[in-house]
Amino acid sequence: MIYFNEDAEDLYQNAPFGYLTICSNGTIINANKTLLSWLKMKREELVEEKTFMDLLSIGDKIFYETHVVPMLQMQWEISEINLTIIGPHFSFPALINGKKVPTDKQTDAYYRFSLLNISQRKQFEIELIQARKNADNAFLKLQEVNQKLEQFAYLASHDLQAPLNTIIGMLSLLERKGHISKDTEETQYYSLIKNNISKMKLLISDLLEFSRIDSSNVQFTTVSLNIICKDAIQSLNNAIQECDAKIYVENMPDIIGERMLLTRLFQNLISNALKFRSKETPIIHIQYEQKENSITIKISDNGIGIDPKHSKEIFGFMKRLHSYDSIPGTGIGLAACKNIVEIHGGTINVESEKGKGSTFIFTLNSNIQK
């Protein structure tokens, strides 16, 4: 064990705090070496030559007289008062703690202060404020870039659809007028062109829908999941009737969310179940589970299922597990679902086995503010 005797005077003089003592009229009657070194002053320049008020700015002098002195007189102590100490050669921001020390004379007293130099803290605060300002500016620029990209995608999609519609119209005209003979090489070319145009139109349509998913302009309101499910199913009525699908929806609660986005979410997931159906009659169940801060929704089907090793990658942008010729699609629908769920503060995943159907499970945050 190491024994170390500290001299009280040395501890006072070389403490990591500045110390000073003033009498009742404010004159400084003692100060330690630490404070003198911070002020770059000699003892004889400060002690009994300056008052504490001499070390303060005009604003701090007013605050000292109107707040600090009354607190010392009434409560006998102050803690963590932020003042700027001004010397002839150097100034620094300080956190000040003080205590009133009575004397034998009831009308007299003196005051002891400790001063912590917080120059580094202030510098860190300035740097932090600047960093936040830079981050805010970067965020605003990123938002602006994203908005421009979304506008570009929206306009480009519209502009691309016009010439495609013209091409489709011209091809249909050629077919009606008998310029495309059956069972010839021209027929194969015609079918190839028509299929690729349909593929392009679907891709443009999906890109257009994806570009409209904008988290910055979302307005959350109270919405009925029953109505959202009804709207989503109604929009897919033709596809449902075509395969004679059966959809069973549990009585759903009201939540805070964005109606159009949530409708699109259910549309995409139900459409996905119809598209990847097996040879059996499609059966789709929509259920929910209420938790403390979220709601979990499950959409299960008896379709072809997927290999579990692909359960994460299918949510990637334009990620497809099947060729367009076997099952039409762009691979954008589930990426859109992921974006919509994340806008609502949740997550989405799938549980599935090949040939045994799929269950898409997503959570929605119940604490989203309107």
mmCIF file of C-alpha atoms in Angstrom:
data_model
loop_
_atom_site.group_PDB
_atom_site.id
_atom_site.type_symbol
_atom_site.label_atom_id
_atom_site.label_comp_id
_atom_site.label_asym_id
_atom_site.label_seq_id
_atom_site.Cartn_x
_atom_site.Cartn_y
_atom_site.Cartn_z
ATOM 1 C CA MET A 1 0.000 0.000 0.000
ATOM 2 C CA ILE A 2 1.288 3.455 -0.899
ATOM 3 C CA TYR A 3 0.910 6.200 1.698
ATOM 4 C CA PHE A 4 0.741 9.727 0.374
ATOM 5 C CA ASN A 5 0.383 12.817 2.528
ATOM 6 C CA GLU A 6 -1.060 15.822 0.738
ATOM 7 C CA ASP A 7 -0.479 19.321 1.962
ATOM 8 C CA ALA A 8 -3.814 21.143 2.329
ATOM 9 C CA GLU A 9 -2.354 24.369 0.993
ATOM 10 C CA ASP A 10 -0.918 22.635 -2.074
ATOM 11 C CA LEU A 11 -4.263 20.897 -2.647
ATOM 12 C CA TYR A 12 -5.994 24.285 -2.519
ATOM 13 C CA GLN A 13 -3.493 26.122 -4.703
ATOM 14 C CA ASN A 14 -3.149 23.505 -7.447
ATOM 15 C CA ALA A 15 -6.652 22.065 -7.532
ATOM 16 C CA PRO A 16 -8.302 21.386 -10.919
ATOM 17 C CA PHE A 17 -10.754 24.139 -9.936
ATOM 18 C CA GLY A 18 -10.227 27.847 -9.541
ATOM 19 C CA TYR A 19 -10.942 29.045 -5.998
ATOM 20 C CA LEU A 20 -11.516 32.551 -4.738
ATOM 21 C CA THR A 21 -12.893 34.225 -1.654
ATOM 22 C CA ILE A 22 -14.596 37.617 -1.555
ATOM 23 C CA CYS A 23 -15.740 39.759 1.333
ATOM 24 C CA SER A 24 -19.208 41.262 1.666
ATOM 25 C CA ASN A 25 -18.389 44.270 -0.530
ATOM 26 C CA GLY A 26 -17.212 41.992 -3.364
ATOM 27 C CA THR A 27 -13.468 42.539 -3.008
ATOM 28 C CA ILE A 28 -11.404 39.440 -3.780
ATOM 29 C CA ILE A 29 -9.398 38.543 -0.682
ATOM 30 C CA ASN A 30 -7.952 35.219 -1.809
ATOM 31 C CA ALA A 31 -7.460 33.196 -5.000
ATOM 32 C CA ASN A 32 -5.591 29.998 -5.772
ATOM 33 C CA LYS A 33 -2.814 29.488 -8.313
ATOM 34 C CA THR A 34 -5.104 27.605 -10.704
ATOM 35 C CA LEU A 35 -7.400 30.619 -11.119
ATOM 36 C CA LEU A 36 -4.468 33.001 -11.436
ATOM 37 C CA SER A 37 -2.942 30.836 -14.168
ATOM 38 C CA TRP A 38 -6.242 30.750 -16.084
ATOM 39 C CA LEU A 39 -6.550 34.550 -15.853
ATOM 40 C CA LYS A 40 -2.827 34.997 -16.601
ATOM 41 C CA MET A 41 -2.601 37.395 -13.658
ATOM 42 C CA LYS A 42 -0.255 37.785 -10.703
ATOM 43 C CA ARG A 43 -1.657 37.541 -7.180
ATOM 44 C CA GLU A 44 -0.973 41.209 -6.442
ATOM 45 C CA GLU A 45 -2.931 42.185 -9.576
ATOM 46 C CA LEU A 46 -6.049 40.392 -8.390
ATOM 47 C CA VAL A 47 -6.189 39.926 -4.614
ATOM 48 C CA GLU A 48 -7.428 43.048 -2.806
ATOM 49 C CA GLU A 49 -7.204 44.932 -6.127
ATOM 50 C CA LYS A 50 -10.248 43.612 -7.949
ATOM 51 C CA THR A 51 -13.817 42.831 -7.068
ATOM 52 C CA PHE A 52 -15.615 39.760 -8.367
ATOM 53 C CA MET A 53 -17.779 42.114 -10.434
ATOM 54 C CA ASP A 54 -14.612 43.319 -12.215
ATOM 55 C CA LEU A 55 -14.278 39.831 -13.710
ATOM 56 C CA LEU A 56 -17.759 39.843 -15.243
ATOM 57 C CA SER A 57 -19.284 41.239 -18.425
ATOM 58 C CA ILE A 58 -22.055 43.835 -18.194
ATOM 59 C CA GLY A 59 -24.745 41.200 -18.708
ATOM 60 C CA ASP A 60 -23.213 38.853 -16.144
ATOM 61 C CA LYS A 61 -22.838 41.727 -13.648
ATOM 62 C CA ILE A 62 -26.581 42.356 -13.829
ATOM 63 C CA PHE A 63 -27.322 38.630 -13.470
ATOM 64 C CA TYR A 64 -24.911 38.385 -10.526
ATOM 65 C CA GLU A 65 -26.502 41.313 -8.693
ATOM 66 C CA THR A 66 -30.132 40.354 -9.380
ATOM 67 C CA HIS A 67 -29.908 36.559 -9.040
ATOM 68 C CA VAL A 68 -26.683 35.248 -7.557
ATOM 69 C CA VAL A 69 -26.302 37.625 -4.620
ATOM 70 C CA PRO A 70 -29.942 37.254 -3.460
ATOM 71 C CA MET A 71 -29.637 33.446 -3.694
ATOM 72 C CA LEU A 72 -26.455 33.499 -1.594
ATOM 73 C CA GLN A 73 -28.082 35.722 1.007
ATOM 74 C CA MET A 74 -31.270 33.647 1.230
ATOM 75 C CA GLN A 75 -30.062 30.095 0.581
ATOM 76 C CA TRP A 76 -26.411 30.540 1.582
ATOM 77 C CA GLU A 77 -25.205 28.663 -1.483
ATOM 78 C CA ILE A 78 -25.415 28.453 -5.285
ATOM 79 C CA SER A 79 -24.553 25.642 -7.685
ATOM 80 C CA GLU A 80 -23.556 25.440 -11.350
ATOM 81 C CA ILE A 81 -24.134 29.066 -12.290
ATOM 82 C CA ASN A 82 -22.837 29.699 -15.802
ATOM 83 C CA LEU A 83 -20.803 32.913 -16.045
ATOM 84 C CA THR A 84 -17.950 34.111 -18.243
ATOM 85 C CA ILE A 85 -14.872 35.171 -16.282
ATOM 86 C CA ILE A 86 -13.005 38.032 -17.944
ATOM 87 C CA GLY A 87 -9.390 38.855 -17.190
ATOM 88 C CA PRO A 88 -7.131 41.481 -18.768
ATOM 89 C CA HIS A 89 -5.335 38.846 -20.842
ATOM 90 C CA PHE A 90 -7.683 35.835 -20.994
ATOM 91 C CA SER A 91 -11.352 34.955 -20.606
ATOM 92 C CA PHE A 92 -13.113 31.651 -20.090
ATOM 93 C CA PRO A 93 -16.634 30.296 -19.487
ATOM 94 C CA ALA A 94 -17.081 28.856 -15.998
ATOM 95 C CA LEU A 95 -19.508 26.874 -13.907
ATOM 96 C CA ILE A 96 -19.565 28.480 -10.483
ATOM 97 C CA ASN A 97 -20.481 27.018 -7.127
ATOM 98 C CA GLY A 98 -20.562 29.302 -4.113
ATOM 99 C CA LYS A 99 -21.180 29.332 -0.402
ATOM 100 C CA LYS A 100 -21.822 32.041 2.137
ATOM 101 C CA VAL A 101 -19.541 31.811 5.170
ATOM 102 C CA PRO A 102 -20.800 33.749 8.205
ATOM 103 C CA THR A 103 -18.514 35.569 10.626
ATOM 104 C CA ASP A 104 -18.888 36.610 14.254
ATOM 105 C CA LYS A 105 -20.438 39.850 13.052
ATOM 106 C CA GLN A 106 -24.035 39.283 12.017
ATOM 107 C CA THR A 107 -23.844 42.109 9.480
ATOM 108 C CA ASP A 108 -20.713 40.779 7.800
ATOM 109 C CA ALA A 109 -19.881 37.648 5.841
ATOM 110 C CA TYR A 110 -17.605 36.416 3.105
ATOM 111 C CA TYR A 111 -18.179 34.092 0.168
ATOM 112 C CA ARG A 112 -16.186 31.227 -1.251
ATOM 113 C CA PHE A 113 -16.463 30.278 -4.922
ATOM 114 C CA SER A 114 -15.192 27.380 -6.965
ATOM 115 C CA LEU A 115 -14.856 27.921 -10.699
ATOM 116 C CA LEU A 116 -14.714 25.109 -13.269
ATOM 117 C CA ASN A 117 -13.228 26.108 -16.610
ATOM 118 C CA ILE A 118 -15.661 24.727 -19.218
ATOM 119 C CA SER A 119 -13.895 26.073 -22.320
ATOM 120 C CA GLN A 120 -13.539 22.565 -23.748
ATOM 121 C CA ARG A 121 -17.189 21.789 -23.067
ATOM 122 C CA LYS A 122 -18.249 24.994 -24.802
ATOM 123 C CA GLN A 123 -16.036 24.147 -27.760
ATOM 124 C CA PHE A 124 -17.580 20.685 -27.927
ATOM 125 C CA GLU A 125 -21.045 22.285 -27.798
ATOM 126 C CA ILE A 126 -20.140 24.612 -30.664
ATOM 127 C CA GLU A 127 -18.775 21.696 -32.674
ATOM 128 C CA LEU A 128 -21.876 19.627 -31.857
ATOM 129 C CA ILE A 129 -24.193 22.453 -32.946
ATOM 130 C CA GLN A 130 -22.194 22.809 -36.167
ATOM 131 C CA ALA A 131 -22.273 19.051 -36.729
ATOM 132 C CA ARG A 132 -26.045 19.020 -36.216
ATOM 133 C CA LYS A 133 -26.393 21.964 -38.583
ATOM 134 C CA ASN A 134 -24.275 20.158 -41.181
ATOM 135 C CA ALA A 135 -26.312 16.989 -40.697
ATOM 136 C CA ASP A 136 -29.571 18.942 -41.063
ATOM 137 C CA ASN A 137 -28.270 20.599 -44.236
ATOM 138 C CA ALA A 138 -27.153 17.226 -45.617
ATOM 139 C CA PHE A 139 -30.561 15.758 -44.758
ATOM 140 C CA LEU A 140 -32.361 18.622 -46.517
ATOM 141 C CA LYS A 141 -30.147 18.197 -49.593
ATOM 142 C CA LEU A 142 -30.776 14.449 -49.553
ATOM 143 C CA GLN A 143 -34.510 15.085 -49.284
ATOM 144 C CA GLU A 144 -34.296 17.477 -52.220
ATOM 145 C CA VAL A 145 -32.350 14.927 -54.288
ATOM 146 C CA ASN A 146 -34.850 12.190 -53.389
ATOM 147 C CA GLN A 147 -37.766 14.414 -54.354
ATOM 148 C CA LYS A 148 -36.127 15.188 -57.685
ATOM 149 C CA LEU A 149 -35.459 11.497 -58.276
ATOM 150 C CA GLU A 150 -39.064 10.658 -57.441
ATOM 151 C CA GLN A 151 -40.292 13.402 -59.783
ATOM 152 C CA PHE A 152 -37.953 12.127 -62.476
ATOM 153 C CA ALA A 153 -39.167 8.536 -62.025
ATOM 154 C CA TYR A 154 -42.788 9.693 -62.129
ATOM 155 C CA LEU A 155 -42.318 11.841 -65.253
ATOM 156 C CA ALA A 156 -40.104 9.280 -66.968
ATOM 157 C CA SER A 157 -42.693 6.575 -66.357
ATOM 158 C CA HIS A 158 -45.419 8.722 -67.880
ATOM 159 C CA ASP A 159 -43.239 9.701 -70.840
ATOM 160 C CA LEU A 160 -42.246 6.094 -71.467
ATOM 161 C CA GLN A 161 -45.814 4.849 -71.426
ATOM 162 C CA ALA A 162 -46.909 7.133 -74.271
ATOM 163 C CA PRO A 163 -44.644 5.660 -77.005
ATOM 164 C CA LEU A 164 -45.354 2.132 -75.741
ATOM 165 C CA ASN A 165 -49.080 2.713 -76.109
ATOM 166 C CA THR A 166 -48.445 4.003 -79.646
ATOM 167 C CA ILE A 167 -46.459 0.881 -80.529
ATOM 168 C CA ILE A 168 -49.184 -1.374 -79.109
ATOM 169 C CA GLY A 169 -51.807 0.537 -81.091
ATOM 170 C CA MET A 170 -49.814 0.235 -84.317
ATOM 171 C CA LEU A 171 -49.243 -3.487 -83.807
ATOM 172 C CA SER A 172 -52.944 -4.060 -83.140
ATOM 173 C CA LEU A 173 -53.751 -2.101 -86.287
ATOM 174 C CA LEU A 174 -51.358 -4.247 -88.339
ATOM 175 C CA GLU A 175 -52.943 -7.384 -86.893
ATOM 176 C CA ARG A 176 -56.492 -6.236 -87.611
ATOM 177 C CA LYS A 177 -55.633 -5.339 -91.214
ATOM 178 C CA GLY A 178 -54.122 -8.761 -91.764
ATOM 179 C CA HIS A 179 -50.533 -7.659 -92.320
ATOM 180 C CA ILE A 180 -49.288 -10.283 -89.846
ATOM 181 C CA SER A 181 -49.774 -13.739 -91.263
ATOM 182 C CA LYS A 182 -50.428 -16.678 -88.983
ATOM 183 C CA ASP A 183 -47.856 -19.414 -88.432
ATOM 184 C CA THR A 184 -45.041 -17.439 -90.029
ATOM 185 C CA GLU A 185 -41.777 -15.940 -88.841
ATOM 186 C CA GLU A 186 -43.526 -12.550 -88.671
ATOM 187 C CA THR A 187 -46.004 -14.012 -86.184
ATOM 188 C CA GLN A 188 -43.143 -15.042 -83.893
ATOM 189 C CA TYR A 189 -41.623 -11.564 -84.124
ATOM 190 C CA TYR A 190 -45.026 -10.016 -83.439
ATOM 191 C CA SER A 191 -45.564 -12.191 -80.349
ATOM 192 C CA LEU A 192 -42.061 -11.438 -79.112
ATOM 193 C CA ILE A 193 -42.562 -7.691 -79.508
ATOM 194 C CA LYS A 194 -46.000 -7.815 -77.881
ATOM 195 C CA ASN A 195 -44.761 -9.811 -74.886
ATOM 196 C CA ASN A 196 -41.806 -7.495 -74.331
ATOM 197 C CA ILE A 197 -44.019 -4.425 -74.559
ATOM 198 C CA SER A 198 -46.372 -5.932 -71.963
ATOM 199 C CA LYS A 199 -43.383 -6.632 -69.757
ATOM 200 C CA MET A 200 -42.144 -3.051 -70.190
ATOM 201 C CA LYS A 201 -45.593 -1.598 -69.416
ATOM 202 C CA LEU A 202 -45.797 -3.661 -66.237
ATOM 203 C CA LEU A 203 -42.300 -2.562 -65.213
ATOM 204 C CA ILE A 204 -43.113 1.105 -65.828
ATOM 205 C CA SER A 205 -46.393 0.785 -63.926
ATOM 206 C CA ASP A 206 -44.634 -0.810 -60.946
ATOM 207 C CA LEU A 207 -41.837 1.785 -61.033
ATOM 208 C CA LEU A 208 -44.461 4.511 -61.069
ATOM 209 C CA GLU A 209 -46.193 3.035 -58.026
ATOM 210 C CA PHE A 210 -42.858 2.530 -56.243
ATOM 211 C CA SER A 211 -41.853 6.178 -56.838
ATOM 212 C CA ARG A 212 -45.068 7.328 -55.148
ATOM 213 C CA ILE A 213 -44.090 5.731 -51.833
ATOM 214 C CA ASP A 214 -42.746 8.892 -50.198
ATOM 215 C CA SER A 215 -42.202 8.864 -46.429
ATOM 216 C CA SER A 216 -41.707 12.658 -46.276
ATOM 217 C CA ASN A 217 -45.296 13.457 -47.313
ATOM 218 C CA VAL A 218 -47.163 10.797 -45.337
ATOM 219 C CA GLN A 219 -50.169 11.994 -43.327
ATOM 220 C CA PHE A 220 -51.114 9.497 -40.612
ATOM 221 C CA THR A 221 -54.760 9.256 -39.579
ATOM 222 C CA THR A 222 -56.992 6.722 -37.847
ATOM 223 C CA VAL A 223 -57.860 4.078 -40.452
ATOM 224 C CA SER A 224 -59.957 0.926 -40.425
ATOM 225 C CA LEU A 225 -58.060 -2.184 -41.473
ATOM 226 C CA ASN A 226 -61.427 -3.778 -42.257
ATOM 227 C CA ILE A 227 -62.109 -1.113 -44.887
ATOM 228 C CA ILE A 228 -58.535 -1.292 -46.186
ATOM 229 C CA CYS A 229 -58.796 -5.073 -46.648
ATOM 230 C CA LYS A 230 -62.184 -4.655 -48.345
ATOM 231 C CA ASP A 231 -60.793 -2.034 -50.754
ATOM 232 C CA ALA A 232 -57.725 -4.151 -51.534
ATOM 233 C CA ILE A 233 -59.818 -7.264 -52.224
ATOM 234 C CA GLN A 234 -62.294 -5.299 -54.350
ATOM 235 C CA SER A 235 -59.478 -3.917 -56.518
ATOM 236 C CA LEU A 236 -58.354 -7.500 -57.209
ATOM 237 C CA ASN A 237 -61.872 -8.791 -57.887
ATOM 238 C CA ASN A 238 -61.165 -9.944 -61.475
ATOM 239 C CA ALA A 239 -58.056 -11.889 -60.485
ATOM 240 C CA ILE A 240 -59.882 -13.436 -57.517
ATOM 241 C CA GLN A 241 -62.827 -14.571 -59.662
ATOM 242 C CA GLU A 242 -60.518 -15.882 -62.372
ATOM 243 C CA CYS A 243 -58.972 -18.453 -60.019
ATOM 244 C CA ASP A 244 -62.022 -18.805 -57.721
ATOM 245 C CA ALA A 245 -59.888 -17.807 -54.702
ATOM 246 C CA LYS A 246 -61.270 -17.887 -51.171
ATOM 247 C CA ILE A 247 -60.183 -15.066 -48.849
ATOM 248 C CA TYR A 248 -60.971 -15.167 -45.138
ATOM 249 C CA VAL A 249 -60.423 -11.929 -43.197
ATOM 250 C CA GLU A 250 -60.524 -11.761 -39.409
ATOM 251 C CA ASN A 251 -62.362 -8.768 -37.940
ATOM 252 C CA MET A 252 -59.581 -6.159 -37.944
ATOM 253 C CA PRO A 253 -58.978 -3.162 -35.626
ATOM 254 C CA ASP A 254 -58.505 0.537 -36.357
ATOM 255 C CA ILE A 255 -54.906 1.787 -36.354
ATOM 256 C CA ILE A 256 -52.920 4.952 -37.049
ATOM 257 C CA GLY A 257 -51.575 4.821 -40.603
ATOM 258 C CA GLU A 258 -51.667 6.118 -44.167
ATOM 259 C CA ARG A 259 -54.702 4.706 -45.926
ATOM 260 C CA MET A 260 -53.434 4.608 -49.531
ATOM 261 C CA LEU A 261 -50.108 3.039 -48.583
ATOM 262 C CA LEU A 262 -51.722 0.394 -46.380
ATOM 263 C CA THR A 263 -54.231 -0.442 -49.126
ATOM 264 C CA ARG A 264 -51.344 -0.911 -51.544
ATOM 265 C CA LEU A 265 -49.576 -3.109 -48.976
ATOM 266 C CA PHE A 266 -52.561 -5.476 -48.707
ATOM 267 C CA GLN A 267 -53.109 -5.360 -52.482
ATOM 268 C CA ASN A 268 -49.540 -6.407 -53.171
ATOM 269 C CA LEU A 269 -49.525 -9.243 -50.638
ATOM 270 C CA ILE A 270 -52.933 -10.636 -51.692
ATOM 271 C CA SER A 271 -51.957 -10.286 -55.362
ATOM 272 C CA ASN A 272 -48.731 -12.114 -54.563
ATOM 273 C CA ALA A 273 -50.720 -15.006 -53.045
ATOM 274 C CA LEU A 274 -52.933 -15.182 -56.158
ATOM 275 C CA LYS A 275 -50.005 -14.991 -58.551
ATOM 276 C CA PHE A 276 -47.948 -17.732 -56.892
ATOM 277 C CA ARG A 277 -50.851 -20.128 -56.388
ATOM 278 C CA SER A 278 -50.594 -23.892 -56.699
ATOM 279 C CA LYS A 279 -52.942 -26.146 -58.664
ATOM 280 C CA GLU A 280 -55.330 -26.139 -55.720
ATOM 281 C CA THR A 281 -58.005 -23.497 -55.240
ATOM 282 C CA PRO A 282 -56.242 -20.507 -53.632
ATOM 283 C CA ILE A 283 -57.152 -20.042 -49.971
ATOM 284 C CA ILE A 284 -55.914 -16.890 -48.225
ATOM 285 C CA HIS A 285 -56.245 -16.094 -44.507
ATOM 286 C CA ILE A 286 -55.695 -12.606 -43.063
ATOM 287 C CA GLN A 287 -55.294 -12.515 -39.267
ATOM 288 C CA TYR A 288 -53.844 -10.156 -36.663
ATOM 289 C CA GLU A 289 -52.415 -10.157 -33.164
ATOM 290 C CA GLN A 290 -52.523 -7.057 -30.964
ATOM 291 C CA LYS A 291 -49.448 -6.382 -28.826
ATOM 292 C CA GLU A 292 -48.616 -3.570 -26.411
ATOM 293 C CA ASN A 293 -46.951 -1.207 -28.896
ATOM 294 C CA SER A 294 -47.639 -2.887 -32.235
ATOM 295 C CA ILE A 295 -50.007 -4.990 -34.277
ATOM 296 C CA THR A 296 -48.809 -8.099 -36.105
ATOM 297 C CA ILE A 297 -50.653 -9.097 -39.278
ATOM 298 C CA LYS A 298 -50.323 -12.472 -41.008
ATOM 299 C CA ILE A 299 -51.363 -13.141 -44.607
ATOM 300 C CA SER A 300 -51.087 -16.863 -45.330
ATOM 301 C CA ASP A 301 -51.818 -18.859 -48.479
ATOM 302 C CA ASN A 302 -51.661 -22.414 -49.815
ATOM 303 C CA GLY A 303 -49.561 -21.497 -52.845
ATOM 304 C CA ILE A 304 -46.332 -22.852 -54.258
ATOM 305 C CA GLY A 305 -44.237 -21.431 -51.410
ATOM 306 C CA ILE A 306 -40.566 -20.516 -51.577
ATOM 307 C CA ASP A 307 -37.312 -22.008 -50.411
ATOM 308 C CA PRO A 308 -36.523 -20.564 -46.917
ATOM 309 C CA LYS A 309 -33.042 -19.570 -48.135
ATOM 310 C CA HIS A 310 -34.710 -16.892 -50.311
ATOM 311 C CA SER A 311 -36.883 -15.500 -47.488
ATOM 312 C CA LYS A 312 -34.873 -12.275 -47.141
ATOM 313 C CA GLU A 313 -33.759 -11.586 -50.696
ATOM 314 C CA ILE A 314 -37.310 -11.579 -52.100
ATOM 315 C CA PHE A 315 -37.814 -8.135 -50.500
ATOM 316 C CA GLY A 316 -34.965 -6.717 -52.587
ATOM 317 C CA PHE A 317 -35.713 -4.235 -55.363
ATOM 318 C CA MET A 318 -36.540 -6.039 -58.654
ATOM 319 C CA LYS A 319 -35.615 -9.395 -57.118
ATOM 320 C CA ARG A 320 -37.383 -12.301 -58.853
ATOM 321 C CA LEU A 321 -37.233 -16.045 -58.219
ATOM 322 C CA HIS A 322 -39.160 -16.989 -61.373
ATOM 323 C CA SER A 323 -38.832 -16.037 -65.029
ATOM 324 C CA TYR A 324 -41.282 -13.530 -66.471
ATOM 325 C CA ASP A 325 -42.552 -16.117 -68.953
ATOM 326 C CA SER A 326 -43.496 -18.576 -66.187
ATOM 327 C CA ILE A 327 -44.988 -16.026 -63.744
ATOM 328 C CA PRO A 328 -45.286 -12.370 -64.908
ATOM 329 C CA GLY A 329 -43.937 -9.762 -62.519
ATOM 330 C CA THR A 330 -41.195 -7.198 -61.940
ATOM 331 C CA GLY A 331 -39.914 -8.018 -58.444
ATOM 332 C CA ILE A 332 -40.900 -4.544 -57.231
ATOM 333 C CA GLY A 333 -44.083 -5.408 -55.316
ATOM 334 C CA LEU A 334 -42.470 -6.895 -52.206
ATOM 335 C CA ALA A 335 -39.818 -4.155 -52.134
ATOM 336 C CA ALA A 336 -42.697 -1.664 -52.067
ATOM 337 C CA CYS A 337 -44.298 -3.646 -49.217
ATOM 338 C CA LYS A 338 -41.080 -3.420 -47.230
ATOM 339 C CA ASN A 339 -40.912 0.362 -47.728
ATOM 340 C CA ILE A 340 -44.539 0.842 -46.685
ATOM 341 C CA VAL A 341 -44.136 -1.267 -43.544
ATOM 342 C CA GLU A 342 -40.951 0.603 -42.564
ATOM 343 C CA ILE A 343 -42.729 3.953 -43.031
ATOM 344 C CA HIS A 344 -45.201 2.666 -40.435
ATOM 345 C CA GLY A 345 -42.365 1.792 -38.052
ATOM 346 C CA GLY A 346 -42.553 -1.958 -38.581
ATOM 347 C CA THR A 347 -40.823 -4.941 -40.151
ATOM 348 C CA ILE A 348 -41.864 -7.622 -42.626
ATOM 349 C CA ASN A 349 -40.719 -11.187 -43.206
ATOM 350 C CA VAL A 350 -42.008 -14.446 -44.669
ATOM 351 C CA GLU A 351 -42.285 -17.992 -43.350
ATOM 352 C CA SER A 352 -42.520 -20.538 -46.125
ATOM 353 C CA GLU A 353 -41.514 -23.915 -47.476
ATOM 354 C CA LYS A 354 -41.444 -24.868 -51.092
ATOM 355 C CA GLY A 355 -44.764 -26.465 -52.032
ATOM 356 C CA LYS A 356 -46.367 -25.686 -48.649
ATOM 357 C CA GLY A 357 -47.610 -22.120 -49.033
ATOM 358 C CA SER A 358 -46.336 -18.885 -47.514
ATOM 359 C CA THR A 359 -47.172 -16.665 -44.558
ATOM 360 C CA PHE A 360 -46.161 -13.012 -44.812
ATOM 361 C CA ILE A 361 -45.880 -11.469 -41.358
ATOM 362 C CA PHE A 362 -45.556 -7.731 -40.808
ATOM 363 C CA THR A 363 -45.796 -5.460 -37.793
ATOM 364 C CA LEU A 364 -47.180 -1.936 -37.641
ATOM 365 C CA ASN A 365 -46.230 0.475 -34.858
ATOM 366 C CA SER A 366 -49.195 1.377 -32.634
ATOM 367 C CA ASN A 367 -47.476 4.504 -31.264
ATOM 368 C CA ILE A 368 -47.172 6.437 -34.534
ATOM 369 C CA GLN A 369 -48.223 10.062 -34.043
ATOM 370 C CA LYS A 370 -50.876 11.516 -36.320
#
